XYZ file of C-alpha atoms in Angstrom:
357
model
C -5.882 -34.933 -15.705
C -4.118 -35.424 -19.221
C -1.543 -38.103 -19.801
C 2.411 -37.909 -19.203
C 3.171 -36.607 -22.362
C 6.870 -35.273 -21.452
C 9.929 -36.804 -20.469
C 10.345 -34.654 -17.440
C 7.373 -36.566 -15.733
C 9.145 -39.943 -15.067
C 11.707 -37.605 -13.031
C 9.183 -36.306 -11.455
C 8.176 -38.707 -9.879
C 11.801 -40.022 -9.143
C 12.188 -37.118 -7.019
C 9.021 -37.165 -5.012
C 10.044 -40.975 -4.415
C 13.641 -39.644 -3.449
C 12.021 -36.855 -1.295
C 10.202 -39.286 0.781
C 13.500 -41.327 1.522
C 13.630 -38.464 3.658
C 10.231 -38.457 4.838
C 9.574 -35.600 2.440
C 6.353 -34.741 0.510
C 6.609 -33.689 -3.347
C 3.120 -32.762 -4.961
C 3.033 -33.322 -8.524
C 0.162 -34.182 -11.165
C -1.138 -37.848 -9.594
C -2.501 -39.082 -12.663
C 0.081 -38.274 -15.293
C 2.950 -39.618 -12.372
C 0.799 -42.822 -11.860
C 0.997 -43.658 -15.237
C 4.776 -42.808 -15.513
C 5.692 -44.822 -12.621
C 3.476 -48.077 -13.643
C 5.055 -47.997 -17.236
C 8.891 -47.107 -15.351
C 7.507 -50.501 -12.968
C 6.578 -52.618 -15.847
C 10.033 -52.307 -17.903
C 12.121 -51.583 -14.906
C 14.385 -49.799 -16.876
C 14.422 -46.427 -15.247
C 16.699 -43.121 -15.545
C 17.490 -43.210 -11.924
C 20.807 -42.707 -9.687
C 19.047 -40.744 -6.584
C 20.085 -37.118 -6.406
C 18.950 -34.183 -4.820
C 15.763 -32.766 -6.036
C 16.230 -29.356 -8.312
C 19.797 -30.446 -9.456
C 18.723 -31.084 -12.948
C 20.226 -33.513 -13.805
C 20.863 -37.711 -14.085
C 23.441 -39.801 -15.273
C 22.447 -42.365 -17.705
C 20.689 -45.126 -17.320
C 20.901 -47.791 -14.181
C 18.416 -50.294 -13.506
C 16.887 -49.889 -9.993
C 13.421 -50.834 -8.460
C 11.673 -47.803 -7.203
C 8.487 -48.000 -4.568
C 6.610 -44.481 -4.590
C 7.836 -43.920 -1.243
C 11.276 -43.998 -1.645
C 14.420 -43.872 -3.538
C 16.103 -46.575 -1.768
C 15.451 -50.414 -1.576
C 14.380 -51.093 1.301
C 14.902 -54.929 3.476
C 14.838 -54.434 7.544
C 16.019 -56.989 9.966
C 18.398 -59.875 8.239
C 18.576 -60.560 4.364
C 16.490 -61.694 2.069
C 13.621 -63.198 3.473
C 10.384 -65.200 1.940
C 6.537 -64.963 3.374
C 5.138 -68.248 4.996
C 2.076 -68.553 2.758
C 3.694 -68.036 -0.809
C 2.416 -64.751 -1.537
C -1.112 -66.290 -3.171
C -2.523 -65.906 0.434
C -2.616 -69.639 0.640
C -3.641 -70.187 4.284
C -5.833 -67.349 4.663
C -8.393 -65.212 2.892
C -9.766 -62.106 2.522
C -12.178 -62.424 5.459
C -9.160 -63.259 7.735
C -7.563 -60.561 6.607
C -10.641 -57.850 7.234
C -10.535 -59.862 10.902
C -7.005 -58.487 11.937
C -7.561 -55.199 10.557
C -10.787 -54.726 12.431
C -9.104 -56.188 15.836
C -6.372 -53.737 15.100
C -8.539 -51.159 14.870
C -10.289 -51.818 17.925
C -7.156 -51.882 20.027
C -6.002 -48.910 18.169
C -8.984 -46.605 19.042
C -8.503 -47.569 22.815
C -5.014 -46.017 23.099
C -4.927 -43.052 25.169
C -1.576 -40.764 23.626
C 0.659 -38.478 25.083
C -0.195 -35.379 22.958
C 3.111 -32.714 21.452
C 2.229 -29.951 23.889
C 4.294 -26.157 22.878
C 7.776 -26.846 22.827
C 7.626 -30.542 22.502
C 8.389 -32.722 19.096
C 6.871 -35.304 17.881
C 9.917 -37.625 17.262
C 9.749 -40.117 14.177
C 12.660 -43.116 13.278
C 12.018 -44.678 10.103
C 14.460 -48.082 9.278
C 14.827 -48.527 5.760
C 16.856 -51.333 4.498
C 17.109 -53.028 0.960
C 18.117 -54.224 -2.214
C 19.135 -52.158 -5.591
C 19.430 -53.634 -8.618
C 22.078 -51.652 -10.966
C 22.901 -51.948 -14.485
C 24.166 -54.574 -15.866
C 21.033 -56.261 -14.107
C 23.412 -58.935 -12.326
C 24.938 -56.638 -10.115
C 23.095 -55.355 -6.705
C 23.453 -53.576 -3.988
C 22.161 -53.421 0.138
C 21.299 -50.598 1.771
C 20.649 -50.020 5.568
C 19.799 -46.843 6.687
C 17.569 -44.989 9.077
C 16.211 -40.979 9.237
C 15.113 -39.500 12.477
C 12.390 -36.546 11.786
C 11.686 -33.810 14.875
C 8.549 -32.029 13.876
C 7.758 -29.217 16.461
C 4.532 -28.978 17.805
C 4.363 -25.797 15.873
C 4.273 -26.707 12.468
C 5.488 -23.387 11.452
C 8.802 -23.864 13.958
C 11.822 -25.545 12.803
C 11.820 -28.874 11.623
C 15.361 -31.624 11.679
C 15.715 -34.568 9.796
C 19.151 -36.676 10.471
C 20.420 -39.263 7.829
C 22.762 -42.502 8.967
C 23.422 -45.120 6.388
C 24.113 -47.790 8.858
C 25.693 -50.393 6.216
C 26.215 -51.124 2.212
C 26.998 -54.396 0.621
C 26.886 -56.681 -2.445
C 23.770 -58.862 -2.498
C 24.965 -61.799 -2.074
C 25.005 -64.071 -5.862
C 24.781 -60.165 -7.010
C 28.353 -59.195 -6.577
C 30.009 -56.282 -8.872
C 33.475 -55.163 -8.997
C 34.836 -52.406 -6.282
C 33.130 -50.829 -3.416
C 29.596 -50.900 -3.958
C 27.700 -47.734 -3.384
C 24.641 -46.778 -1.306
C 21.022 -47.251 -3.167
C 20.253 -42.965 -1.790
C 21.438 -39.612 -2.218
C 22.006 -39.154 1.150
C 25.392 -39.339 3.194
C 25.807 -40.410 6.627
C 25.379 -38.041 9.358
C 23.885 -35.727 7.354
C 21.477 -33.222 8.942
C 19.114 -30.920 7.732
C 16.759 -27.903 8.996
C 13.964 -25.943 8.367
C 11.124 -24.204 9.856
C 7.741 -25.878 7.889
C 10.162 -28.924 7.255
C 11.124 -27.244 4.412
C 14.568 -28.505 3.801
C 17.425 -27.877 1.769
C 17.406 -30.392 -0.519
C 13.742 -29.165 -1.633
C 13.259 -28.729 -5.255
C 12.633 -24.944 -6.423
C 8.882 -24.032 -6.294
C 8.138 -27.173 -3.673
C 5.850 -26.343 -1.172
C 6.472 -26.458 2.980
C 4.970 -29.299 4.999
C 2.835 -26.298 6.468
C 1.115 -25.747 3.280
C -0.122 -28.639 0.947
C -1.216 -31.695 2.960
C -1.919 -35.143 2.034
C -1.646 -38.736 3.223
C 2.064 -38.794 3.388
C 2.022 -35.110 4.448
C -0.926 -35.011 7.179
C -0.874 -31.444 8.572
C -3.837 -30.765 10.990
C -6.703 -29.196 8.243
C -5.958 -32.860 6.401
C -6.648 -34.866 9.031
C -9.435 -33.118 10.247
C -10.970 -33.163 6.256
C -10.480 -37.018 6.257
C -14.378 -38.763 6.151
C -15.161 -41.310 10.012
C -17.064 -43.129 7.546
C -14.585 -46.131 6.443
C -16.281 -46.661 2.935
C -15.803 -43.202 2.033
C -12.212 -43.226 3.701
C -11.681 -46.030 1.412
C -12.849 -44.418 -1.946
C -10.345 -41.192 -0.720
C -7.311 -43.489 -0.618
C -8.296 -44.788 -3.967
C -9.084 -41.770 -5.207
C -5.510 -40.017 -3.844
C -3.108 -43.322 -4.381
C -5.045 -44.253 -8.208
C -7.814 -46.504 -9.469
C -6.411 -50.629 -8.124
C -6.387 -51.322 -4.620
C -2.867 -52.165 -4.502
C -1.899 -48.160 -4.992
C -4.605 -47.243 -2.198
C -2.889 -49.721 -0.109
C 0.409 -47.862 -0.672
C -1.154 -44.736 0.310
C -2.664 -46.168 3.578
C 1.056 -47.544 4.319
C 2.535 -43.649 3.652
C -0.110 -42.400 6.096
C 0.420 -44.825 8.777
C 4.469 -44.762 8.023
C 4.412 -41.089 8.761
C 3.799 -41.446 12.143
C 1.454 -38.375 12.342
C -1.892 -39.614 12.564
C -4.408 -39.712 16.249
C -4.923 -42.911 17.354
C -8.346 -42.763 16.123
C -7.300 -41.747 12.591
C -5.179 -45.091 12.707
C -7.798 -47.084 13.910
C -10.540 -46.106 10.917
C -7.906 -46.516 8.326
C -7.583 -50.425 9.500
C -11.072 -50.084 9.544
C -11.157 -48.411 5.582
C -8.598 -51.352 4.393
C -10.579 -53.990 5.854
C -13.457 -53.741 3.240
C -10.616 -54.013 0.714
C -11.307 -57.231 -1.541
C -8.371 -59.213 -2.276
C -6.284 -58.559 0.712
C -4.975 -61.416 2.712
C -2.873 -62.219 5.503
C 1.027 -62.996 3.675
C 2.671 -64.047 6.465
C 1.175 -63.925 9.957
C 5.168 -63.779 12.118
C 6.555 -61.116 9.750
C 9.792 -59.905 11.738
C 10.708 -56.464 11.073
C 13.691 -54.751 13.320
C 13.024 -57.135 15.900
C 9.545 -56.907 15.759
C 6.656 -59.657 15.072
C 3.374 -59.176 13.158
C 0.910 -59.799 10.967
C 1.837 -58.814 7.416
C -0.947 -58.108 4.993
C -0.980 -57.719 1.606
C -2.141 -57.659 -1.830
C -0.430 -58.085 -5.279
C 0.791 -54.522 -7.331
C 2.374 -54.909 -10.358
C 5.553 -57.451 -9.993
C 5.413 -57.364 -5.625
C 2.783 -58.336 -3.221
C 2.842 -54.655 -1.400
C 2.390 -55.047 2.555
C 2.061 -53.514 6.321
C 2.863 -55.498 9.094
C 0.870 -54.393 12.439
C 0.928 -56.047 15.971
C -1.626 -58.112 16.892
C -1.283 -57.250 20.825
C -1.657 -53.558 20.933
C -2.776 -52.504 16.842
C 0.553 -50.605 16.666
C 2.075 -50.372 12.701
C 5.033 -51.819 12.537
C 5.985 -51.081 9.175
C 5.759 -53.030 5.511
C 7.571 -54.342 2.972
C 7.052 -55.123 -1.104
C 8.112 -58.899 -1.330
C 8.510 -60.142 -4.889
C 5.379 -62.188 -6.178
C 6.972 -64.361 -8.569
C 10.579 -65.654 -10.372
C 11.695 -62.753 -12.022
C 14.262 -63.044 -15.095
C 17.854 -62.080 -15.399
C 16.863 -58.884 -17.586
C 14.539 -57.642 -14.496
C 17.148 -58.347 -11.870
C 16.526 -62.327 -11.256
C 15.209 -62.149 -7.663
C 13.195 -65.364 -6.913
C 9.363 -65.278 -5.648
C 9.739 -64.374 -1.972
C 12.748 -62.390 -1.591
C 11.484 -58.923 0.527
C 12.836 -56.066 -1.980
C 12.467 -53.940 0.359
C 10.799 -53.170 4.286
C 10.791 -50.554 6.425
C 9.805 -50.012 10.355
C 8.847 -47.421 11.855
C 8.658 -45.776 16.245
C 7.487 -42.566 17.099
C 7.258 -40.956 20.283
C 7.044 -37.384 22.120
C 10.384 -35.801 23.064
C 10.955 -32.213 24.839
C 13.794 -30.683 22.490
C 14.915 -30.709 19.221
C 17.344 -33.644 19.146
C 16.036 -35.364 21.746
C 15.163 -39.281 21.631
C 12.231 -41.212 23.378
């Protein structure tokens, strides 16, 4: 695939990050967004106050961290918080790390699941919480919000995705002038419909959730494509997510955060990520909405990137991008620790649309 050669491709890739705020897939060249969102990463300067895909257009420029899966910051459970080992994996190694993953796994492929019979949903709640950073670079902003997705055991049925922005504040030491303003496009209590989870925020041309699957996107004929063996499971999430380990971590988190995978699916991408070099256990009593894990992770660009699982049952939790070192004023001056941004995720089976576990 060629290069980014147009200035279209940064937003691009803005609005599949915005589209999965709301859980939503946006396909787009991989390579040529890649390298658009690295170099956007790198000088943190990006064109970027969320709005709703297919608008057309952005005001100018505001200085806000973006992760590939999603327009807003998020920080779950308290504020800003710092990993126990100091993000070098001091305390821990890569073998450790490949040792949780693997007992994950194991207690992962032993869980028997209530499967989404005809007329059932699966029901997914994804936390987000976090921190923008706005221009001028001193100011910032919290976030707190949550989406609940109903997919119908019928893909092809009518989807629902419900929006709350639970709170928005100043970071504290980050304080602007006035009310501050929410780090998404979204409003509370918004709701949205659509049969193939094609909603109407979609940009023009986008396909359904029926159509083009991937690891954010699993529909059945993905998941069924995916390789058992973990090596070559690996070299697919590298191959989807981009060359460094770091992006096939984030696509293992998208895939796992989606809530759509078997049991067994889960369980042999633990296995995949455990014969990643480099990863290591961050912090092993990461809290995230109340829960405690193991967080592992492995350094991407300016953040170590992370998912937090449960060593008693294998469950994912969630994950978070935690900042790997002292950052200056110019790109936002958060210290080496502070969690940019986590999110945690539940899913369960529920009999009607609009129904909760």
């Amino acid at each position: 695939m060629s290069e980014p050669t147009k200035p279209e491709t940064l937003d691009r890739v803005l609005d599949a990050a915005l589209s999965r705020a709301g859980d939503e897939p946006v396909h787009f060249d991989v390579a040529a967004g890649r390298n658009a969102l690295a170099a956007a990463l790198k000088s943190r300067a990006e064109v970027a106050e969320p709005i709703a895909a297919g608008t057309g257009h952005r005001p100018r420029r505001r200085v806000r961290w973006l992760a590939a899966a999603a327009a807003v910051a998020v920080l779950t459970g308290g504020g800003l918080a710092a990993s126990t080992v100091g993000l070098t994996g001091a305390g821990s190694n890569s073998a450790t790390a490949a040792e949780e993953l693997i007992k994950a796994a194991d207690l992962a492929s032993r869980v028997v699941e209530r499967p989404v019979a005809p007329g059932q949903f699966l029901y997914v709640r994804t936390r987000y919480k976090g921190i923008s950073i706005k221009d001028p670079v001193d100011t910032a902003t919290t976030t707190d919000m949550t989406d609940e997705e109903w997919i119908p055991a019928d893909r092809r049925d009518e989807w629902m995705l419900k929006v709350r922005i639970n709170s928005v504040g100043w970071l504290p030491g980050h304080e602007g002038d006035g009310e501050p303003e929410a780090g998404t496009h979204f409003k509370d209590g918004q709701e949205f419909r659509g049969k193939c989870g094609k909603y109407s925020y979609f940009a023009e041309g986008q396909p359904d959730r029926c159509t083009a699957g991937d690891f954010h996107n699993p529909t059945p004929e993905f998941i069924a494509a995916l390789p058992e063996d973990p090596k070559e499971l690996l070299a697919k999430l590298r191959g989807e997510g981009g060359d460094s380990d770091g992006a096939a971590l984030q696509q293992a988190r998208e895939a796992l955060q989606s809530g759509e995978y078997p049991a067994e699916v889960r369980a042999n991408i633990f296995r995949a990520l455990a014969l990643m070099p480099g990863l290591v256990v961050t912090d092993k009593k990461a809290n995230l909405d109340g829960k405690e894990g193991v967080a592992l992770g492995i350094r991407y660009i300016e953040d170590f990137t992370e998912i937090i699982i449960d060593p008693e049952n294998g469950d994912f939790i969630g994950g978070r991008y935690t900042v790997a070192e002292d950052l200056s004023k110019d790109q936002g001056g958060l210290g080496k620790g502070t969690v940019r941004q986590s999110y945690s995720v539940v899913s369960g089976v529920v009999g009607s649309l609009g129904g909760r576990p």
